[in-house]
mmCIF file of C-alpha atoms in Angstrom:
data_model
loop_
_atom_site.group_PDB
_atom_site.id
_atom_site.type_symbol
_atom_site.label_atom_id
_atom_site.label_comp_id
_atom_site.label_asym_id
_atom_site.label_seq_id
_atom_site.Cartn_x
_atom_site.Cartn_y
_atom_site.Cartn_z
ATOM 1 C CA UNK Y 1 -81.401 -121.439 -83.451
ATOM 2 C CA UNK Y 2 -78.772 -121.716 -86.320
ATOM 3 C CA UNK Y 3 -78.857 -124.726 -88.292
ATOM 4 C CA UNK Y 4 -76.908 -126.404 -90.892
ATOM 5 C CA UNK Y 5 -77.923 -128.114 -93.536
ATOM 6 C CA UNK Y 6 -75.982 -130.802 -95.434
ATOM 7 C CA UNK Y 7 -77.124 -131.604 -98.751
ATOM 8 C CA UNK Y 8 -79.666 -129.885 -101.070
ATOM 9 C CA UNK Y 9 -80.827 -132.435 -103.543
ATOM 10 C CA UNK Y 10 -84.837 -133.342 -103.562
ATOM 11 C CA UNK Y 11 -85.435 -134.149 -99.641
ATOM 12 C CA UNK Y 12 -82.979 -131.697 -98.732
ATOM 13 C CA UNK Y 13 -84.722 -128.725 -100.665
ATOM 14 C CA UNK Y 14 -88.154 -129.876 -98.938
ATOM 15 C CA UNK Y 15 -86.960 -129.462 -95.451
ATOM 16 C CA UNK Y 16 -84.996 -126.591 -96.083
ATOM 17 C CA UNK Y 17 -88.113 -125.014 -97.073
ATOM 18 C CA UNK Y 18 -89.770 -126.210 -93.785
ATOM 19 C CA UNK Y 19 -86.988 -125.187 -91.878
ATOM 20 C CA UNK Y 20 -87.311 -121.434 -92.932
ATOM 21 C CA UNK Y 21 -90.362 -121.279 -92.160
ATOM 22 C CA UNK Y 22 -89.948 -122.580 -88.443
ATOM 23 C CA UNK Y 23 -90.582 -120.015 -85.843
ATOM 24 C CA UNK Y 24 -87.424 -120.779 -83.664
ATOM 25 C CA UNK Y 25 -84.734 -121.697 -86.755
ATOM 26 C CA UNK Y 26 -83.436 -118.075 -86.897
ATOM 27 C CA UNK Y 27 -80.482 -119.056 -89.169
ATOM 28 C CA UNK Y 28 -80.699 -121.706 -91.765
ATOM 29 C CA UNK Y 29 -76.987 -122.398 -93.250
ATOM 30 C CA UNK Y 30 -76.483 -125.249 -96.238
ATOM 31 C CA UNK Y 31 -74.167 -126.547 -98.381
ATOM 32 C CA UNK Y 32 -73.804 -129.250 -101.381
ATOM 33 C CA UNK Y 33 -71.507 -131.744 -102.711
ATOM 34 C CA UNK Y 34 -72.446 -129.178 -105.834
ATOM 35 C CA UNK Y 35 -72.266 -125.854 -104.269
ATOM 36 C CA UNK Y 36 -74.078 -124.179 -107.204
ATOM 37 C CA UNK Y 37 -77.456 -126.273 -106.239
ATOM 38 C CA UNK Y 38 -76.962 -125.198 -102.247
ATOM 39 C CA UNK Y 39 -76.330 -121.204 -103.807
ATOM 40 C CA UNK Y 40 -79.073 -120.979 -105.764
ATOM 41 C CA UNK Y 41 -81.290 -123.005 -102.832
ATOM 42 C CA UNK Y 42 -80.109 -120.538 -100.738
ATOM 43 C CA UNK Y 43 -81.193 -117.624 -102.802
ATOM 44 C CA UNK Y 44 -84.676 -118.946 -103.548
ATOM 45 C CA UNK Y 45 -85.553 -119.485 -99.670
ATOM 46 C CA UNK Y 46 -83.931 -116.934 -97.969
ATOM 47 C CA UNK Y 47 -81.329 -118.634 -96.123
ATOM 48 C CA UNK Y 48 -77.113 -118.660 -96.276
ATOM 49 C CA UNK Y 49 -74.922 -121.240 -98.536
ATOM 50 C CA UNK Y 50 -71.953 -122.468 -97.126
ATOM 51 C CA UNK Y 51 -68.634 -123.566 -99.350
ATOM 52 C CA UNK Y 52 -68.231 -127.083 -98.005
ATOM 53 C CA UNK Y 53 -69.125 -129.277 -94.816
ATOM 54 C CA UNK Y 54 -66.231 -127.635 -93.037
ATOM 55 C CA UNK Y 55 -68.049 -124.064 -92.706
ATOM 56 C CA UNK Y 56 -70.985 -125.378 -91.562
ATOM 57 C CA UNK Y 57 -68.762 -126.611 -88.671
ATOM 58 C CA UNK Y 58 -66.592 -124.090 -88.564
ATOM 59 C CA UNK Y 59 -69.331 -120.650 -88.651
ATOM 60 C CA UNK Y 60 -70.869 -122.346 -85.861
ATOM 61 C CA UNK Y 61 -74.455 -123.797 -85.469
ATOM 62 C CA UNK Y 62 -76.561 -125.519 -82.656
ATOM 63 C CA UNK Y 63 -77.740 -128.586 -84.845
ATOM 64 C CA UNK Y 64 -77.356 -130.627 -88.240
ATOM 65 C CA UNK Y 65 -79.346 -132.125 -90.240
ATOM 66 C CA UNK Y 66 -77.750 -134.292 -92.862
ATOM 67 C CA UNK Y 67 -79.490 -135.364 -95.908
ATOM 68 C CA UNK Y 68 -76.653 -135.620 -97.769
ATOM 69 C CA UNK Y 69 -75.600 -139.261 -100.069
ATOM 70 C CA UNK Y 70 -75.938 -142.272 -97.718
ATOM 71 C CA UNK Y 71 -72.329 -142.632 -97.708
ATOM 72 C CA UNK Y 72 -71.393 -139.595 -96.558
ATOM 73 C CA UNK Y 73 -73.704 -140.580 -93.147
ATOM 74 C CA UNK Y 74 -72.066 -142.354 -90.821
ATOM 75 C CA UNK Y 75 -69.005 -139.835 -91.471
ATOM 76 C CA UNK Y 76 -70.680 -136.888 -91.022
ATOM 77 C CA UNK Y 77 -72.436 -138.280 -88.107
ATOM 78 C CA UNK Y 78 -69.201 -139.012 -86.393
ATOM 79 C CA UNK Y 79 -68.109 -135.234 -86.785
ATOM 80 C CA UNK Y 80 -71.004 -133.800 -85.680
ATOM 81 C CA UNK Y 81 -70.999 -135.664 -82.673
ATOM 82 C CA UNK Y 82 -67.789 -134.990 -82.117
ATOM 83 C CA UNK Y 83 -68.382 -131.403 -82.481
ATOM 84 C CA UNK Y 84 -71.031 -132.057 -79.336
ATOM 85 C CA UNK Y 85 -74.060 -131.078 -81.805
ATOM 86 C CA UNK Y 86 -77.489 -132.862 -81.974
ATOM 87 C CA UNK Y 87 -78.133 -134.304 -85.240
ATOM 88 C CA UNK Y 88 -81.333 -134.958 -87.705
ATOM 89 C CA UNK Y 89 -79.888 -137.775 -90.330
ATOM 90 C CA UNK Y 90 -82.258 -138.845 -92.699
ATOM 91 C CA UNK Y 91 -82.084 -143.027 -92.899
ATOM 92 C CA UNK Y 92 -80.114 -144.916 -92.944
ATOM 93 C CA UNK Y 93 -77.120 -144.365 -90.760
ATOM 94 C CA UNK Y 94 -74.742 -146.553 -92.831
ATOM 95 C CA UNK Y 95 -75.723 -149.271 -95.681
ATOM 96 C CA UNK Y 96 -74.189 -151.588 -93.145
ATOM 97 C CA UNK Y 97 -74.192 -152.527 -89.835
ATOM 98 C CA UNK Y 98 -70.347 -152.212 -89.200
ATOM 99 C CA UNK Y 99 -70.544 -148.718 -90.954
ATOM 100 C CA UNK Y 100 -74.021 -147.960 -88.485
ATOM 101 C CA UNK Y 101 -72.622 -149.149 -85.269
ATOM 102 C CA UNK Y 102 -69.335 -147.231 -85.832
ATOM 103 C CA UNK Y 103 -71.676 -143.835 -85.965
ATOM 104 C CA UNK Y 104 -73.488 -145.224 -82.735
ATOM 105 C CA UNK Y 105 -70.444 -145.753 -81.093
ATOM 106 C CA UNK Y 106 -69.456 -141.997 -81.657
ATOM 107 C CA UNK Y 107 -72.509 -140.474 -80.812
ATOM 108 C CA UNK Y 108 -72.569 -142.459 -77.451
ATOM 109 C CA UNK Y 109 -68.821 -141.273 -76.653
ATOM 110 C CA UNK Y 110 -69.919 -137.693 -77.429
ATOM 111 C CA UNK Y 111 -73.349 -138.276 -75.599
ATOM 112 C CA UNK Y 112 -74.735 -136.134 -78.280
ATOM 113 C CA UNK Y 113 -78.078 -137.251 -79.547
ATOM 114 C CA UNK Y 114 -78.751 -138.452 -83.017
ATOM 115 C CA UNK Y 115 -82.819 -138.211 -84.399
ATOM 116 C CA UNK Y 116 -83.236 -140.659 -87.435
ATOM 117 C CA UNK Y 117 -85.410 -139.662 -90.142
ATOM 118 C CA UNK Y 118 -88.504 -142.414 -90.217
ATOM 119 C CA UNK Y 119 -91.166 -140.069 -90.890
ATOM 120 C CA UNK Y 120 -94.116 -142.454 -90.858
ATOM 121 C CA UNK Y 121 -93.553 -142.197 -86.754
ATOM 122 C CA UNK Y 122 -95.269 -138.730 -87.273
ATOM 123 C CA UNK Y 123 -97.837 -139.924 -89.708
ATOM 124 C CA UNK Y 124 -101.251 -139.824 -88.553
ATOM 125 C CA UNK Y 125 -103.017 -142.398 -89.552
ATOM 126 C CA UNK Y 126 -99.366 -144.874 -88.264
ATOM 127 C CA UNK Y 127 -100.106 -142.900 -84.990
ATOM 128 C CA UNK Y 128 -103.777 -144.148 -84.724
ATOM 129 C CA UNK Y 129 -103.096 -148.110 -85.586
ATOM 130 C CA UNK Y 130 -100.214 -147.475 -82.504
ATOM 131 C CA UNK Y 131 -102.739 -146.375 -80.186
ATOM 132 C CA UNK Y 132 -105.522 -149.076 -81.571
ATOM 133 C CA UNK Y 133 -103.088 -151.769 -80.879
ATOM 134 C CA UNK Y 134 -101.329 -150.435 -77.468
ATOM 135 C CA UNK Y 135 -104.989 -150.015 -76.037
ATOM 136 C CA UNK Y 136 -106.550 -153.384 -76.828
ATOM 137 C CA UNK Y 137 -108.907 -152.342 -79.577
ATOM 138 C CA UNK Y 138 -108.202 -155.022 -81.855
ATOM 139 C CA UNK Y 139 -107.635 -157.871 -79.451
ATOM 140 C CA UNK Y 140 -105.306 -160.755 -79.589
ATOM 141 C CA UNK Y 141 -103.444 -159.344 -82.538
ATOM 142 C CA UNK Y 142 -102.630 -162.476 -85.257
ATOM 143 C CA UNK Y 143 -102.028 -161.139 -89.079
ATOM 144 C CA UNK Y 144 -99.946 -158.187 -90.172
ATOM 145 C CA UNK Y 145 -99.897 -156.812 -93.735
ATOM 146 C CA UNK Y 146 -97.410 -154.129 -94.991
ATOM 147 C CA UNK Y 147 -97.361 -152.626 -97.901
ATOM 148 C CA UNK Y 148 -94.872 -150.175 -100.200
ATOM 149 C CA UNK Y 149 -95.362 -149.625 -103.602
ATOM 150 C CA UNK Y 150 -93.581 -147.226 -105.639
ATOM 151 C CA UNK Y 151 -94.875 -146.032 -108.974
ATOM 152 C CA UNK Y 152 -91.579 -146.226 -111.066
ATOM 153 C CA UNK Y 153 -88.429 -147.196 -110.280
ATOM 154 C CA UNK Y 154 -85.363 -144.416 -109.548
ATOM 155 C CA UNK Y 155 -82.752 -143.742 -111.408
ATOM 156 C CA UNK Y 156 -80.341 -146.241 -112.305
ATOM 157 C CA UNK Y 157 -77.820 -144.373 -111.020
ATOM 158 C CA UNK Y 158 -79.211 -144.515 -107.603
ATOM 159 C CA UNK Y 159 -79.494 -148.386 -107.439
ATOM 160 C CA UNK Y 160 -75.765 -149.651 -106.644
ATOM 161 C CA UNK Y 161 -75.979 -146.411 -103.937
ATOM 162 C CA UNK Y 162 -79.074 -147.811 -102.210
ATOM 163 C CA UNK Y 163 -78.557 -150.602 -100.428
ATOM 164 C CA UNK Y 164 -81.008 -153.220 -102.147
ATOM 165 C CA UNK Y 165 -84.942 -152.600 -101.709
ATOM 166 C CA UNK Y 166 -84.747 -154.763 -98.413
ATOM 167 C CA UNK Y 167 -82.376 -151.453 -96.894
ATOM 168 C CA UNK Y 168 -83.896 -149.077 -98.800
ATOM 169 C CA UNK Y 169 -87.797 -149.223 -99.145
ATOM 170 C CA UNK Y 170 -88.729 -152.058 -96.096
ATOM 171 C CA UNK Y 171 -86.534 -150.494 -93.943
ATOM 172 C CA UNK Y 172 -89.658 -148.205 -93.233
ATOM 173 C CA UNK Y 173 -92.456 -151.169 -92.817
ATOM 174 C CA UNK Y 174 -89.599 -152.815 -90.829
ATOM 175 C CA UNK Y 175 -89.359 -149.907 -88.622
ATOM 176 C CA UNK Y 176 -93.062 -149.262 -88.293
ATOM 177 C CA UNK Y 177 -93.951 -153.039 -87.550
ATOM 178 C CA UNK Y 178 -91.643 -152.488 -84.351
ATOM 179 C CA UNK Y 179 -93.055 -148.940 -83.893
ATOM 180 C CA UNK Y 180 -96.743 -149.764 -83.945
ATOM 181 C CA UNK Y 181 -97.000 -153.439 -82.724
ATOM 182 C CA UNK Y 182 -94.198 -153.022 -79.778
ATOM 183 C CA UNK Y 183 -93.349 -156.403 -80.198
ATOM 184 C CA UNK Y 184 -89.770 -157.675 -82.075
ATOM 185 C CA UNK Y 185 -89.313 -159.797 -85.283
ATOM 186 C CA UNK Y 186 -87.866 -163.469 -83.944
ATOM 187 C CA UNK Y 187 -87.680 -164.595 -87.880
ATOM 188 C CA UNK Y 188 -87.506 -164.195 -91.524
ATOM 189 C CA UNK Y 189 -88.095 -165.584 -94.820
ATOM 190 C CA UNK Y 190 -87.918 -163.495 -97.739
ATOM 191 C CA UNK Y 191 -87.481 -163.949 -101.656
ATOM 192 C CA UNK Y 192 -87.202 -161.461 -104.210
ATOM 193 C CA UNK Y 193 -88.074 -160.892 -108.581
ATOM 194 C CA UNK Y 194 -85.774 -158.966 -110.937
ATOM 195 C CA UNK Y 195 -88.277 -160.209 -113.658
ATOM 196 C CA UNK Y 196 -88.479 -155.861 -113.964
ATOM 197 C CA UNK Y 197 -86.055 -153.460 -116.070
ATOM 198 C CA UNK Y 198 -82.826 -154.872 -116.383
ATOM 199 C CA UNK Y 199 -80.859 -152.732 -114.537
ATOM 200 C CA UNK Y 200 -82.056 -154.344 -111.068
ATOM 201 C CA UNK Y 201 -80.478 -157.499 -112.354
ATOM 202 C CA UNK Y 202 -77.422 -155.446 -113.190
ATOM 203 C CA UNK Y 203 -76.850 -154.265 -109.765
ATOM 204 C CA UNK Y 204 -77.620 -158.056 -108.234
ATOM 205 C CA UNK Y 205 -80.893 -156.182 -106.341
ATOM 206 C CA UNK Y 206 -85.042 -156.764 -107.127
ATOM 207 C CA UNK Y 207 -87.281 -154.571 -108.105
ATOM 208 C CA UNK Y 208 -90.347 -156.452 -106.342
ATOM 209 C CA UNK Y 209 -90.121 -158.248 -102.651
ATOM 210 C CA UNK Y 210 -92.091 -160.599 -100.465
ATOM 211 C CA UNK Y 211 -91.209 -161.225 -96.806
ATOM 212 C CA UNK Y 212 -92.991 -163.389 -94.214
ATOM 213 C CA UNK Y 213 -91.318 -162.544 -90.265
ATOM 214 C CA UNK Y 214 -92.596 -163.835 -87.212
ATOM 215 C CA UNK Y 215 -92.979 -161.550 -83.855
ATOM 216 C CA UNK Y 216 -92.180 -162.567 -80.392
ATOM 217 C CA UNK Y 217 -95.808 -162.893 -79.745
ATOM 218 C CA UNK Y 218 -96.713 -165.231 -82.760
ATOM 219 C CA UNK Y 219 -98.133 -162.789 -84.438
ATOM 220 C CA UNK Y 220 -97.348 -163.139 -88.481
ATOM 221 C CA UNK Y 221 -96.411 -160.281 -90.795
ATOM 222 C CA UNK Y 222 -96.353 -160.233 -94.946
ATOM 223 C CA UNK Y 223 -94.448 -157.352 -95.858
ATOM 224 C CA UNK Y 224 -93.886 -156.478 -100.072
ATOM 225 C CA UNK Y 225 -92.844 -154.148 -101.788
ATOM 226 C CA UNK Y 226 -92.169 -152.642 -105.772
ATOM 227 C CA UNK Y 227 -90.188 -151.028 -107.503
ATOM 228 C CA UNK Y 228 -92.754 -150.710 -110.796
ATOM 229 C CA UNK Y 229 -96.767 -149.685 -109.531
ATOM 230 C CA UNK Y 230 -97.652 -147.850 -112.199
ATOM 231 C CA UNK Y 231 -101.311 -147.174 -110.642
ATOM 232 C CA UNK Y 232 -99.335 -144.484 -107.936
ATOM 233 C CA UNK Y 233 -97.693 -144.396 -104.789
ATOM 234 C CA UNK Y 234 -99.021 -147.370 -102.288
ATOM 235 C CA UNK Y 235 -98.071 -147.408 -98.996
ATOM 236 C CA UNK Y 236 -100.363 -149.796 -96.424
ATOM 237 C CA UNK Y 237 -100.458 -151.038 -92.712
ATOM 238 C CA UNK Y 238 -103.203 -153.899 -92.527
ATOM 239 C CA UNK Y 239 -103.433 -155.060 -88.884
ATOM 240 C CA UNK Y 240 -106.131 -157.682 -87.848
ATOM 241 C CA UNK Y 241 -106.876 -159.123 -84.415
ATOM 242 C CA UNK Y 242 -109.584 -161.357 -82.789
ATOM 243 C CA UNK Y 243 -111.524 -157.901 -81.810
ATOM 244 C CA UNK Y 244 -111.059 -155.874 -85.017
ATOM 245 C CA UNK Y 245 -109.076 -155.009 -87.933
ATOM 246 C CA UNK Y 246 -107.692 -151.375 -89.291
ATOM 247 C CA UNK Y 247 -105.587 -150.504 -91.786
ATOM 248 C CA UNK Y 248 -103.251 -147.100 -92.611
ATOM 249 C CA UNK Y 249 -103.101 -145.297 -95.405
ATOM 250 C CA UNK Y 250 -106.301 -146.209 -97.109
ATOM 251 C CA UNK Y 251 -108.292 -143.017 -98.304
ATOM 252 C CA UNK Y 252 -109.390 -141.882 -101.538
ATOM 253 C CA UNK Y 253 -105.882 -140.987 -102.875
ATOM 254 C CA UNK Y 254 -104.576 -144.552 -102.467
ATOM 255 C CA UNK Y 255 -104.055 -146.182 -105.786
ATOM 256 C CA UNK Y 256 -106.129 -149.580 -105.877
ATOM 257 C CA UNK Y 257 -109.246 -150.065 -107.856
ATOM 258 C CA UNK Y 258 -112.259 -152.265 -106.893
ATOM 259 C CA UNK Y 259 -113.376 -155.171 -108.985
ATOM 260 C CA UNK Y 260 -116.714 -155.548 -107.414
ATOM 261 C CA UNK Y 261 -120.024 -153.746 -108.607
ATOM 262 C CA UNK Y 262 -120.733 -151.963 -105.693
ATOM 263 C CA UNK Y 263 -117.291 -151.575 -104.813
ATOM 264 C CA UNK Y 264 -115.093 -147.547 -104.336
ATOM 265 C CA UNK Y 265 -114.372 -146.135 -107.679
ATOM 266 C CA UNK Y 266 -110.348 -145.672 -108.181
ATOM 267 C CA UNK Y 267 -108.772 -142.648 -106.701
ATOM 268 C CA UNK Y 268 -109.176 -139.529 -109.117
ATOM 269 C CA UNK Y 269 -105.488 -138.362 -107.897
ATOM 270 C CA UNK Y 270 -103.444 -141.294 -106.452
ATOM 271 C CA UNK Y 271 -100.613 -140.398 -104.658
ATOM 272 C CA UNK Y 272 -97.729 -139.662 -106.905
ATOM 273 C CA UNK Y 273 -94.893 -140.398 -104.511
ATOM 274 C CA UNK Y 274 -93.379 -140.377 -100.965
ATOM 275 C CA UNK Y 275 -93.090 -136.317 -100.487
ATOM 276 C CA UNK Y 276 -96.803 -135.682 -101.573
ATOM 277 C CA UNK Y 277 -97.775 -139.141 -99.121
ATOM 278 C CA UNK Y 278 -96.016 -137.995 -96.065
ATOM 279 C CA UNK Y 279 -95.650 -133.798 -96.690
ATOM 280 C CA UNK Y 280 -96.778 -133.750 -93.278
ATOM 281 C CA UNK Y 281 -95.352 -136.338 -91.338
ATOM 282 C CA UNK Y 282 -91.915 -134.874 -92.781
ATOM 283 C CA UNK Y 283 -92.768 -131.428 -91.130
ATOM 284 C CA UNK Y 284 -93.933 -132.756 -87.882
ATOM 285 C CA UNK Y 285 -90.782 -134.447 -87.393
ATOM 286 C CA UNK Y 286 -88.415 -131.522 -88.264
ATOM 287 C CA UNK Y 287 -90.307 -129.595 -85.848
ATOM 288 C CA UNK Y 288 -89.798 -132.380 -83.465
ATOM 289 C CA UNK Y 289 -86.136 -132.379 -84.290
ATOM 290 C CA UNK Y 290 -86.152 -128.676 -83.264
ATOM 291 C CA UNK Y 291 -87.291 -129.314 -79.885
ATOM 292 C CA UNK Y 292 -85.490 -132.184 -79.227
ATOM 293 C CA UNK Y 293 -82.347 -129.993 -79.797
ATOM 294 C CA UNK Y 294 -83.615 -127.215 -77.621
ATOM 295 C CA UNK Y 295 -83.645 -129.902 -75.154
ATOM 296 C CA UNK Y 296 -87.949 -129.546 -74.413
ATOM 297 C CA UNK Y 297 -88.460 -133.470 -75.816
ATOM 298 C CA UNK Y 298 -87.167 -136.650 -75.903
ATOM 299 C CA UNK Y 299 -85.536 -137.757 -79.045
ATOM 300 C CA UNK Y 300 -88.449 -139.926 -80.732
ATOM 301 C CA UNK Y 301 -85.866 -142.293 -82.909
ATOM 302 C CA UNK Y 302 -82.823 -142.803 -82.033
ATOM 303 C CA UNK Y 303 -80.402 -144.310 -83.605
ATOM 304 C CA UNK Y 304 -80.488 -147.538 -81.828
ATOM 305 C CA UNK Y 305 -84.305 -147.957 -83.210
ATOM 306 C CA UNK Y 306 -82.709 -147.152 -86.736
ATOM 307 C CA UNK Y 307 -80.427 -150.310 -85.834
ATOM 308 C CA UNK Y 308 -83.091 -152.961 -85.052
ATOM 309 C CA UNK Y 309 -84.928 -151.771 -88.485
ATOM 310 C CA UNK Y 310 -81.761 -152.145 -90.239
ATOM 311 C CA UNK Y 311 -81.286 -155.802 -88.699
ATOM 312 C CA UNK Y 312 -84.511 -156.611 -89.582
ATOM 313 C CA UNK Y 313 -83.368 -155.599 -93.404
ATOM 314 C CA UNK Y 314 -80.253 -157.538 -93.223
ATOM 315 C CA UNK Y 315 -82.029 -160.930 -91.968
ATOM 316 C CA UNK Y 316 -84.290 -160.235 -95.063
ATOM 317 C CA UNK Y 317 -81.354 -160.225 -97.523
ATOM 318 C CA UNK Y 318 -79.513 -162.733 -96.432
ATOM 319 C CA UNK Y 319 -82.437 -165.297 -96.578
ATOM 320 C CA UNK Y 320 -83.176 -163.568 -100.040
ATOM 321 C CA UNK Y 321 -79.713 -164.589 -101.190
ATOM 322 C CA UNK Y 322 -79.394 -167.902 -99.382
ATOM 323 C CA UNK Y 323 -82.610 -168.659 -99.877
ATOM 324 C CA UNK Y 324 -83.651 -169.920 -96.002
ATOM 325 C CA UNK Y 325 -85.294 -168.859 -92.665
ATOM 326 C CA UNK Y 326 -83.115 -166.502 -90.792
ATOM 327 C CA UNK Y 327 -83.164 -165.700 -87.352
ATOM 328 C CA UNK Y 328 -82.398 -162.931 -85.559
ATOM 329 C CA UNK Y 329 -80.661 -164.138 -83.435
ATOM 330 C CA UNK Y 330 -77.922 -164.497 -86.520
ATOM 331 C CA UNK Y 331 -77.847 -160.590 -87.062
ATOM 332 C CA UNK Y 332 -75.368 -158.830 -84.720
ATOM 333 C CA UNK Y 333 -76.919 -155.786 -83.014
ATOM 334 C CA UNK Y 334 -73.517 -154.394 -80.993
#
């Protein structure tokens, strides 16, 4: 297979690197808003740097994968599909839903097919709370608990690109609440702090977030998340039932330290951020992406999942900023 690439910055470079190393990518073509950073990528890795978006169209290749700035998604979605290729697009499609339903409507005119980049799908300990729940283990299911937690905040730069920490960070519990549980959020309430660094108040987002939804089953979910953890990089799934209760991503490199004499001592290496968390959820669903282009699997996120996560976001901002329940019923989803 030849693939291109579109956009070298710090998640780019990491699945560049995975890509070259993948048995069936034979060709591994990439270019840069800075060309000079998708040269010397090149060069380092082995693979071929392309001038601009338009020779990675126009050299010919069997897939993209975009990982480019969020705005420059739903665009390069739209050619891609119209160029009858399948497409890996890290989240999210758009910022918006009229920008994200525009792309969808492309890629279902093309009937091309469009992989979304929500790597905790592939992560195995998300995978194992899926299965716990969809066979019964923990019963009547009642009390969800999600967790993200970064350990500083990004650049300041980034903020006004991002979306809001709703769009941004939640998206992911958002998307793995729907993912693991199979059931649909009917309602939120959500609120929000910029008591943090001053440039989340600059920007009108938070830096810290609380949400409480309700899913069609009654079950209730918490979901928060940071900006500012200073103890490492915290991502959780607590789910508890009438049977049992498990939770994800607790091990000895998650950042939390017991107050209780007998309790785990704190993590000699907590998790420093998202790349060293989920290195291997990232590569499982690259390699995913490669067979689902081949045409050997089905796509395992489409862009319509992307959507409902994305709605699920929006609801949360909204009742952030007009401080009220929101249903979903209120968030278009076509």
């Amino acid at each position: 297979m030849r693939i291109g690439l579109i956009g070298t910055g710090r998640i780019g470079t990491f699945h560049a690197a995975v890509l070259e190393r993948h048995r069936e990518v034979g060709q591994l073509v990439m270019t840069d808003a800075d060309p000079a950073r998708a040269t010397a990528l090149a060069a380092r890795i082995g693979a071929t740097a392309a001038p601009s978006v338009d020779e990675i169209f126009a050299w010919g290749v069997d897939a993209v994968i975009i990982t480019a700035a969020t705005s420059a998604h739903s665009e390069l979605i739209g050619r891609a599909a119209r160029a009858g290729l399948p497409v890996f697009c890290e989240k999210p499609i758009a910022l918006d839903l009229a920008g994200t339903l525009a792309a969808l409507d492309e890629v279902d005119r093309a009937g091309t097919v469009l992989q979304i980049g929500f790597q905790r799908r592939f992560d195995a300990g998300y995978t194992a709370a899926r299965e716990a729940v969809r066979a019964g283990r923990l019963g009547r299911l009642h009390t969800v608990r999600a967790i993200t937690a970064d350990p500083a905040p990004p650049p300041a730069a980034y903020l006004p690109l991002s979306g809001g920490l709703f769009r941004d960070c939640l998206v992911h519990d958002f998307d793995m609440l729907r993912w693991v549980t199979g059931r649909e959020v009917t309602e939120v309430y959500a609120t929000g702090s910029d008591a943090g660094p001053a440039m989340f108040r600059e920007v009108g987002d938070v830096d810290t977030a609380a949400a409480v939804l309700t899913l069609d089953d009654g079950t209730l979910v918490t979901a928060t998340a940071t900006r500012c953890n200073g103890a490492g990089y915290d991502v959780r799934l607590e789910l508890s039932g009438e049977l049992d209760t498990v939770v994800v991503g607790l091990d000895d490199r998650t950042p939390i330290a017991s107050t209780e004499p007998q309790g785990p001592p704190a993590a000699d290496r907590p998790w420093p951020g998202f790349l060293e968390r989920f290195a291997p959820a990232y590569e499982a669903e690259l390699r995913a992406f490669v067979h689902v282009a081949r045409g050997e699997r089905a796509n395992p996120c489409d862009g319509r999942e992307a959507l409902q996560a994305l709605r699920i976001a929006e609801a949360c901002e909204l009742s952030r900023r007009e401080r009220r329940l929101v249903r979903m019923s209120e968030i278009a989803d076509r």
